[in-house]
XYZ file of C-alpha atoms in Angstrom:
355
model
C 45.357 -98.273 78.023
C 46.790 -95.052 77.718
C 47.074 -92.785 75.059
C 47.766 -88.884 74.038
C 44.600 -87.007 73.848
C 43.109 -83.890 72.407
C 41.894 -81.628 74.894
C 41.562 -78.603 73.411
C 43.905 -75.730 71.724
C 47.411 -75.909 73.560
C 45.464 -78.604 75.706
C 46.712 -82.511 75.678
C 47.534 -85.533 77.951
C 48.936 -88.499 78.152
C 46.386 -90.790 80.280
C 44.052 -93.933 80.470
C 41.324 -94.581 78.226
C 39.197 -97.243 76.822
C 40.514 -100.217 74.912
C 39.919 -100.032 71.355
C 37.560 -102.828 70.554
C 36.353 -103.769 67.083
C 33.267 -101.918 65.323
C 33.156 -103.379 62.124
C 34.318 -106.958 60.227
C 36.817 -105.135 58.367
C 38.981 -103.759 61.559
C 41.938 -104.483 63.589
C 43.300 -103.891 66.629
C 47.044 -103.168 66.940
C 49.451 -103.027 69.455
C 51.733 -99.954 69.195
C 55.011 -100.456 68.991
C 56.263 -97.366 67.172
C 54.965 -94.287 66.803
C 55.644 -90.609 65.855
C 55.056 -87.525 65.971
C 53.808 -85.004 62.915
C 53.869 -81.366 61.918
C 49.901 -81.781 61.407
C 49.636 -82.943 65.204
C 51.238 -79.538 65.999
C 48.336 -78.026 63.646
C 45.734 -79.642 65.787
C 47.219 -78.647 69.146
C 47.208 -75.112 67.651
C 43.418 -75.011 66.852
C 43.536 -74.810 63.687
C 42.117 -77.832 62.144
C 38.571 -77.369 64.317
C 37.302 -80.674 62.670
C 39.216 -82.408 65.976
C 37.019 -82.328 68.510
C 37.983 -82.529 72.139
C 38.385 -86.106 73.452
C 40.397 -87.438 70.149
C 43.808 -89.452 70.588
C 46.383 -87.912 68.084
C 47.810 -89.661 66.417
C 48.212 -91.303 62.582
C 51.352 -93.267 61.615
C 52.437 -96.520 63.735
C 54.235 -100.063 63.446
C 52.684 -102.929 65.750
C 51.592 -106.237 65.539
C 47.892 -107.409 65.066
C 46.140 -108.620 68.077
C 42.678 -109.554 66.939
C 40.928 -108.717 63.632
C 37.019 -108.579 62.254
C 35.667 -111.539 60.424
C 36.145 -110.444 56.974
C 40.015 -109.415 57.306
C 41.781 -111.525 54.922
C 44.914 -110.184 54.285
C 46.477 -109.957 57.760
C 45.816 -112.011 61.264
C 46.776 -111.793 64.794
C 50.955 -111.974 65.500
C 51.230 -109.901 61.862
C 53.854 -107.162 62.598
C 52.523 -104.533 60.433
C 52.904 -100.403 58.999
C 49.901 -98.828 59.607
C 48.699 -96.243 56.571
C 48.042 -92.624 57.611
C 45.220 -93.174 55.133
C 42.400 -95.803 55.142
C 41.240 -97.160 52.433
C 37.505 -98.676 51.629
C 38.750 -100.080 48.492
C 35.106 -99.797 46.616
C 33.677 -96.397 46.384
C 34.812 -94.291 42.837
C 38.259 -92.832 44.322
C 39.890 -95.911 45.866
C 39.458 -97.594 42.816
C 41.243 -94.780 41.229
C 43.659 -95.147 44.133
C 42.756 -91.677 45.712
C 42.874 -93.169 48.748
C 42.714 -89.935 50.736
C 39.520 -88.787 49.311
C 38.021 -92.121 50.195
C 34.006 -91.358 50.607
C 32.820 -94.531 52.846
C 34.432 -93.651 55.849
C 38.247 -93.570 54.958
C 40.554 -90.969 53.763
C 42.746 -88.946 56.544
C 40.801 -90.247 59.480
C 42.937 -91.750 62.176
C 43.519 -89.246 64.885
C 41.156 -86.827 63.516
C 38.045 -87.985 63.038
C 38.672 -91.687 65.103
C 41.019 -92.580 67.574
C 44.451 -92.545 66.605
C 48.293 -93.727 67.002
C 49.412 -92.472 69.642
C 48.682 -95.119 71.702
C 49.352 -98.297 72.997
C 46.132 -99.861 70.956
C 44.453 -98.448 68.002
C 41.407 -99.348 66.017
C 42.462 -99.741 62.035
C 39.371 -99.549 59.983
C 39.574 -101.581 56.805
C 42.739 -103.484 57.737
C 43.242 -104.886 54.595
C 43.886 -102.234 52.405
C 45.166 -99.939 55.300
C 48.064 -101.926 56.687
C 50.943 -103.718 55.215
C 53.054 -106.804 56.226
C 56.446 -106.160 57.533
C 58.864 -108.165 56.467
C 63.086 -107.760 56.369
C 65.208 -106.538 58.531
C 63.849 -102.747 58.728
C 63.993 -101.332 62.147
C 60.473 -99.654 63.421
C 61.682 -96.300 63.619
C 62.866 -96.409 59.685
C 59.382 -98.003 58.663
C 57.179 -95.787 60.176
C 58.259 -93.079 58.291
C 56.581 -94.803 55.763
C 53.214 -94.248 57.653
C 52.591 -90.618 56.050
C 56.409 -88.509 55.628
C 57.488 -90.548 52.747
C 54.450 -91.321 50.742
C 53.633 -87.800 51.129
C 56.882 -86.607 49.802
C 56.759 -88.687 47.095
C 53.380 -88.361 46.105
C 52.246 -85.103 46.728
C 55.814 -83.632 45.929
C 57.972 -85.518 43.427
C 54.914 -87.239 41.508
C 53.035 -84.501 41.546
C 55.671 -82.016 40.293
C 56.912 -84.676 38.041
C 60.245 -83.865 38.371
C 62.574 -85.604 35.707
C 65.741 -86.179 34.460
C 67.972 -82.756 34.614
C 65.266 -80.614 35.983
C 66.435 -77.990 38.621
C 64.558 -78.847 41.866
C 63.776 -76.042 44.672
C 62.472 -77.646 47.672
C 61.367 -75.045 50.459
C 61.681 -76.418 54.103
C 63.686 -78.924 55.256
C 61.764 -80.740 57.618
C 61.030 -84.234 57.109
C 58.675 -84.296 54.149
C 61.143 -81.610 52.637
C 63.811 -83.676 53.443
C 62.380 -86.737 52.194
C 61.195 -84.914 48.649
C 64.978 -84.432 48.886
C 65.505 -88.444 48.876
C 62.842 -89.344 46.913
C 63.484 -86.729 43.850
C 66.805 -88.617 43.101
C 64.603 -91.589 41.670
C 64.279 -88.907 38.483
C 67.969 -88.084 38.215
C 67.461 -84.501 38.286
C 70.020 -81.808 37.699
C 70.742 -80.106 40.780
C 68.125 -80.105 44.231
C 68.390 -76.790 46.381
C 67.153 -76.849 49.611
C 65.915 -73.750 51.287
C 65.158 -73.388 55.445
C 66.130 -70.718 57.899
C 67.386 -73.712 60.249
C 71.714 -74.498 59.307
C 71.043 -77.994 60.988
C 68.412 -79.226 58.814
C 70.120 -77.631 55.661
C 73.342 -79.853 56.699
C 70.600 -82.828 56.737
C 69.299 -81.499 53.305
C 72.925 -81.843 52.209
C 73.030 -85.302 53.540
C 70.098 -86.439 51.738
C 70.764 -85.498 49.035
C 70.932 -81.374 48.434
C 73.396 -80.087 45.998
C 73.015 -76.739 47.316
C 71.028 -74.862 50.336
C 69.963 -71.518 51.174
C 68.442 -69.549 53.914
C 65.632 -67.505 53.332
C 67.119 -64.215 54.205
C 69.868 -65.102 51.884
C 67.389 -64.179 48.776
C 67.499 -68.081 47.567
C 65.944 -66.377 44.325
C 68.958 -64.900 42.983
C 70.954 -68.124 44.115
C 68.062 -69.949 41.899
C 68.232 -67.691 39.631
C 72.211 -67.906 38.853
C 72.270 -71.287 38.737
C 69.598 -71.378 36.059
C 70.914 -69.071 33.690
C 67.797 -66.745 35.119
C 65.591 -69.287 33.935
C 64.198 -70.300 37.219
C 63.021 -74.163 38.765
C 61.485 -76.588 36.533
C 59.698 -78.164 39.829
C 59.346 -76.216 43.536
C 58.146 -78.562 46.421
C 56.663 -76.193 48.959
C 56.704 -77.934 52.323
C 56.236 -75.733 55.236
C 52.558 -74.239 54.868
C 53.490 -70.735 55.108
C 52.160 -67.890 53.034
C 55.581 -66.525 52.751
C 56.827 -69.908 51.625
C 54.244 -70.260 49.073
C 54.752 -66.991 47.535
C 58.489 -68.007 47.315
C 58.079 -70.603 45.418
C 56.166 -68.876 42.825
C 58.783 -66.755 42.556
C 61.541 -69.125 41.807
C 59.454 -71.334 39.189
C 60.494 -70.925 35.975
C 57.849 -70.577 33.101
C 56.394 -73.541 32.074
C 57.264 -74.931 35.454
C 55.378 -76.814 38.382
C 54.583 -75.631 41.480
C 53.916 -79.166 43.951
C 52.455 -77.724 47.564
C 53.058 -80.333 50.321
C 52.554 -78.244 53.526
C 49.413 -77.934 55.235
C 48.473 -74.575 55.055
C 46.559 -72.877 58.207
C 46.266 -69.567 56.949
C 45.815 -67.819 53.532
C 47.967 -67.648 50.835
C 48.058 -65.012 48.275
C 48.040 -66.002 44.442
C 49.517 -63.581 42.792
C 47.640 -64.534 38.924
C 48.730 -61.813 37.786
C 52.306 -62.235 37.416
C 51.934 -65.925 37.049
C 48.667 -65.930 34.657
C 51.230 -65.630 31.046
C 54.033 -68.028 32.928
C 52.612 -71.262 31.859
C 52.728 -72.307 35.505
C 51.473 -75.823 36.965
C 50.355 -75.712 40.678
C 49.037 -78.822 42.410
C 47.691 -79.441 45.891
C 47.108 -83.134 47.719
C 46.547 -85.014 50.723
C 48.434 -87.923 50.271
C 47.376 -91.178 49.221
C 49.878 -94.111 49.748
C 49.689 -95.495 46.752
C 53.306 -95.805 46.586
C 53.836 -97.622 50.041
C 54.545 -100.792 48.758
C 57.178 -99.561 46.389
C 58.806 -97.666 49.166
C 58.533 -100.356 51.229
C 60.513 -102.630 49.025
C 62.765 -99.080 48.535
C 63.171 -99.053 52.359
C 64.496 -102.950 52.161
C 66.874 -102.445 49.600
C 68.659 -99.544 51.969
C 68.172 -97.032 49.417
C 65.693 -94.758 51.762
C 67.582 -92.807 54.188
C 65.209 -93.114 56.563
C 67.401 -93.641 59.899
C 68.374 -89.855 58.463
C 65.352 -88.080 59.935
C 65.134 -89.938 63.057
C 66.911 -87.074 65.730
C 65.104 -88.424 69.381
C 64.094 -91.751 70.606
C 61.433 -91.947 73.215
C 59.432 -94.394 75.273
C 55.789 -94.359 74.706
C 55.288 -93.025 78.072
C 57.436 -89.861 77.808
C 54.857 -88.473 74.930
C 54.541 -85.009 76.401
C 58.297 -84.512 76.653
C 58.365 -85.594 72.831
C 55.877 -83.239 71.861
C 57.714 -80.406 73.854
C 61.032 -81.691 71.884
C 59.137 -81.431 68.538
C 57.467 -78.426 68.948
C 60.496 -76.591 69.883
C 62.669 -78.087 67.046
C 64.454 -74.663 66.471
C 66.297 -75.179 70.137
C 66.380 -78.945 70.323
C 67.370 -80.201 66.700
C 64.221 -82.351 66.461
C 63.597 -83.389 62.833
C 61.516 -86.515 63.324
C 61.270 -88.604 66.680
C 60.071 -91.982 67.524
C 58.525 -93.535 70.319
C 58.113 -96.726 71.188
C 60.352 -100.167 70.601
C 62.343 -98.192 68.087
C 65.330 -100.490 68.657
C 63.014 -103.427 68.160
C 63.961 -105.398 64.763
C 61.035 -106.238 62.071
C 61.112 -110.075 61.158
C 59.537 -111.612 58.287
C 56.384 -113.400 59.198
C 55.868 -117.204 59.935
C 60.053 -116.917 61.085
């Protein structure tokens, strides 16, 4: 088959590998259909998450259809058009059954295209296919439901839950790509007071504003004082930080208001400076995650009611084959637009099974 493969930092290809087989009763073995690409995948290239070793195919969100499964899959079997889970569950050691999926400790967690071959494929291995796919069913399109792979579980959870924003609540979200822009969508569940969106980019604060934004800034614009105005100098009762910057992180500190939460979504590659001591007396919340998709059923039945603008985020189509021109589109998304892309049978409707 072929796939897109790690070679190194600012080193990848798209070309033939081994067939995923089966290594264990509780895998699967999909056929890609859709895939995408994500800001972490960009990390990788970069060299900065060194646990990827050389040889890996990228790769860890998808829609495809089951093609053969281990003896002690239950819950899905071959001809199953399924959303694969960024994260793979176990389902028996202490944190899945607290539904802390991501820090699964027998050999799940964040492992596709990082530790084991990933998405960005035409086949991939899913460990523990039970608890780490999910039926398709509807009339979704596979470009809108593999956003539900990681960008919006992620959002949700590690962003909205996690700041617990709530009725009336000024939210700051910094960065508007698509996990910002999908905390954007997902916040209005909690009918808070006002969202403002903050990015340097004036075409993904227009998306912010279709999403869902009731106001945007640019950085150089001093979005404090904007934050500030329209808070009676009070400051945010939640900030989703979702680029993974220092300088975005120390922003967002200083538009919290006291008593306020602080929910980090971006993977940061660098170090961050706390600054405890203006924030030690502020009463101020911070929380970190990796996501762990919990929620993907509910968005999933979210998604099917139409009230997830997911077709929102979706700026490029591709083929599976053009994967290096995607990733040059992606990584340049200041010149080309890009806020999330697809590859694969994008166009290709999801049917319910046994119809």
């Amino acid at each position: 088959m072929k796939a897109l493969v790690f070679h190194g930092p600012e080193q990848s290809s798209w070309q033939e590998v081994p067939d995923p087989e089966l290594e264990a009763t509780t895998d699967a073995i999909v056929r890609i259909d859709t895939t995408t690409i994500c800001g972490t995948d960009l990390h990788i290239l970069r060299g900065e998450l060194p646990d990827v070793s050389p040889g890996r195919v990228l790769g860890h969100e998808g829609v495809g259809e089951i093609v053969e499964t281990g003896a002690d899959v239950r819950e899905v079997r071959p001809g199953d058009r399924v959303l694969l889970s960024c994260i793979s569950a176990c389902g028996h050691c202490r944190f899945c059954r607290e539904r802390i999926y991501g820090q699964c400790r027998d050999g799940g967690g964040w492992i596709l295209g990082r530790v084991i071959d990933g998405t960005q494929a035409e086949y991939v291995r899913v460990p523990f296919a039970d608890l780490s796919t999910y039926p398709l069913t509807g009339a979704a399109e596979g470009h809108d439901a593999v956003l539900l792979s990681d960008v919006f579980p992620t959002a949700y959870e590690v962003g909205v839950l996690n700041g617990q924003v709530g009725p009336g609540d000024t939210v700051v979200v910094v960065g508007a790509g698509p996990v910002g822009l999908a905390s954007i969508a997902t916040a209005h569940f909690f009918s808070p007071g006002r969202i403002i969106s903050v990015d340097p980019d004036p075409a993904r604060l227009e998306a912010a504003k279709r999403v869902g934004a009731d106001a945007v800034a640019d950085p150089a614009e001093d979005p404090e004082r904007l934050v500030g105005d329209l808070t009676d100098g009070l400051g945010a009762d939640v900030v989703i930080e979702a680029v993974g910057s220092p300088r975005s992180f120390e922003t967002c500190t200083r538009m919290v208001r006291p008593g306020g939460r602080i929910a980090n979504v971006g993977v940061h590659a660098r170090p961050a400076t706390l600054h405890l001591e203006e924030l030690w007396i502020k009463n101020v919340t911070i929380t970190t995650g990796l996501v762990d998709t919990f929620s993907t059923p509910t968005l999933l039945s979210l998604l099917a009611a139409g009230r997830l603008p997911a077709s929102t985020l979706i700026t490029h189509l591709f083929e599976l084959d053009q994967m290096e021109e995607a990733y040059d589109v992606f990584a340049r998304a200041a010149d080309t637009g890009a806020i999330k892309i697809a590859l694969g049978e994008a166009a290709r409707p999801l049917v319910a099974r046994g119809t």
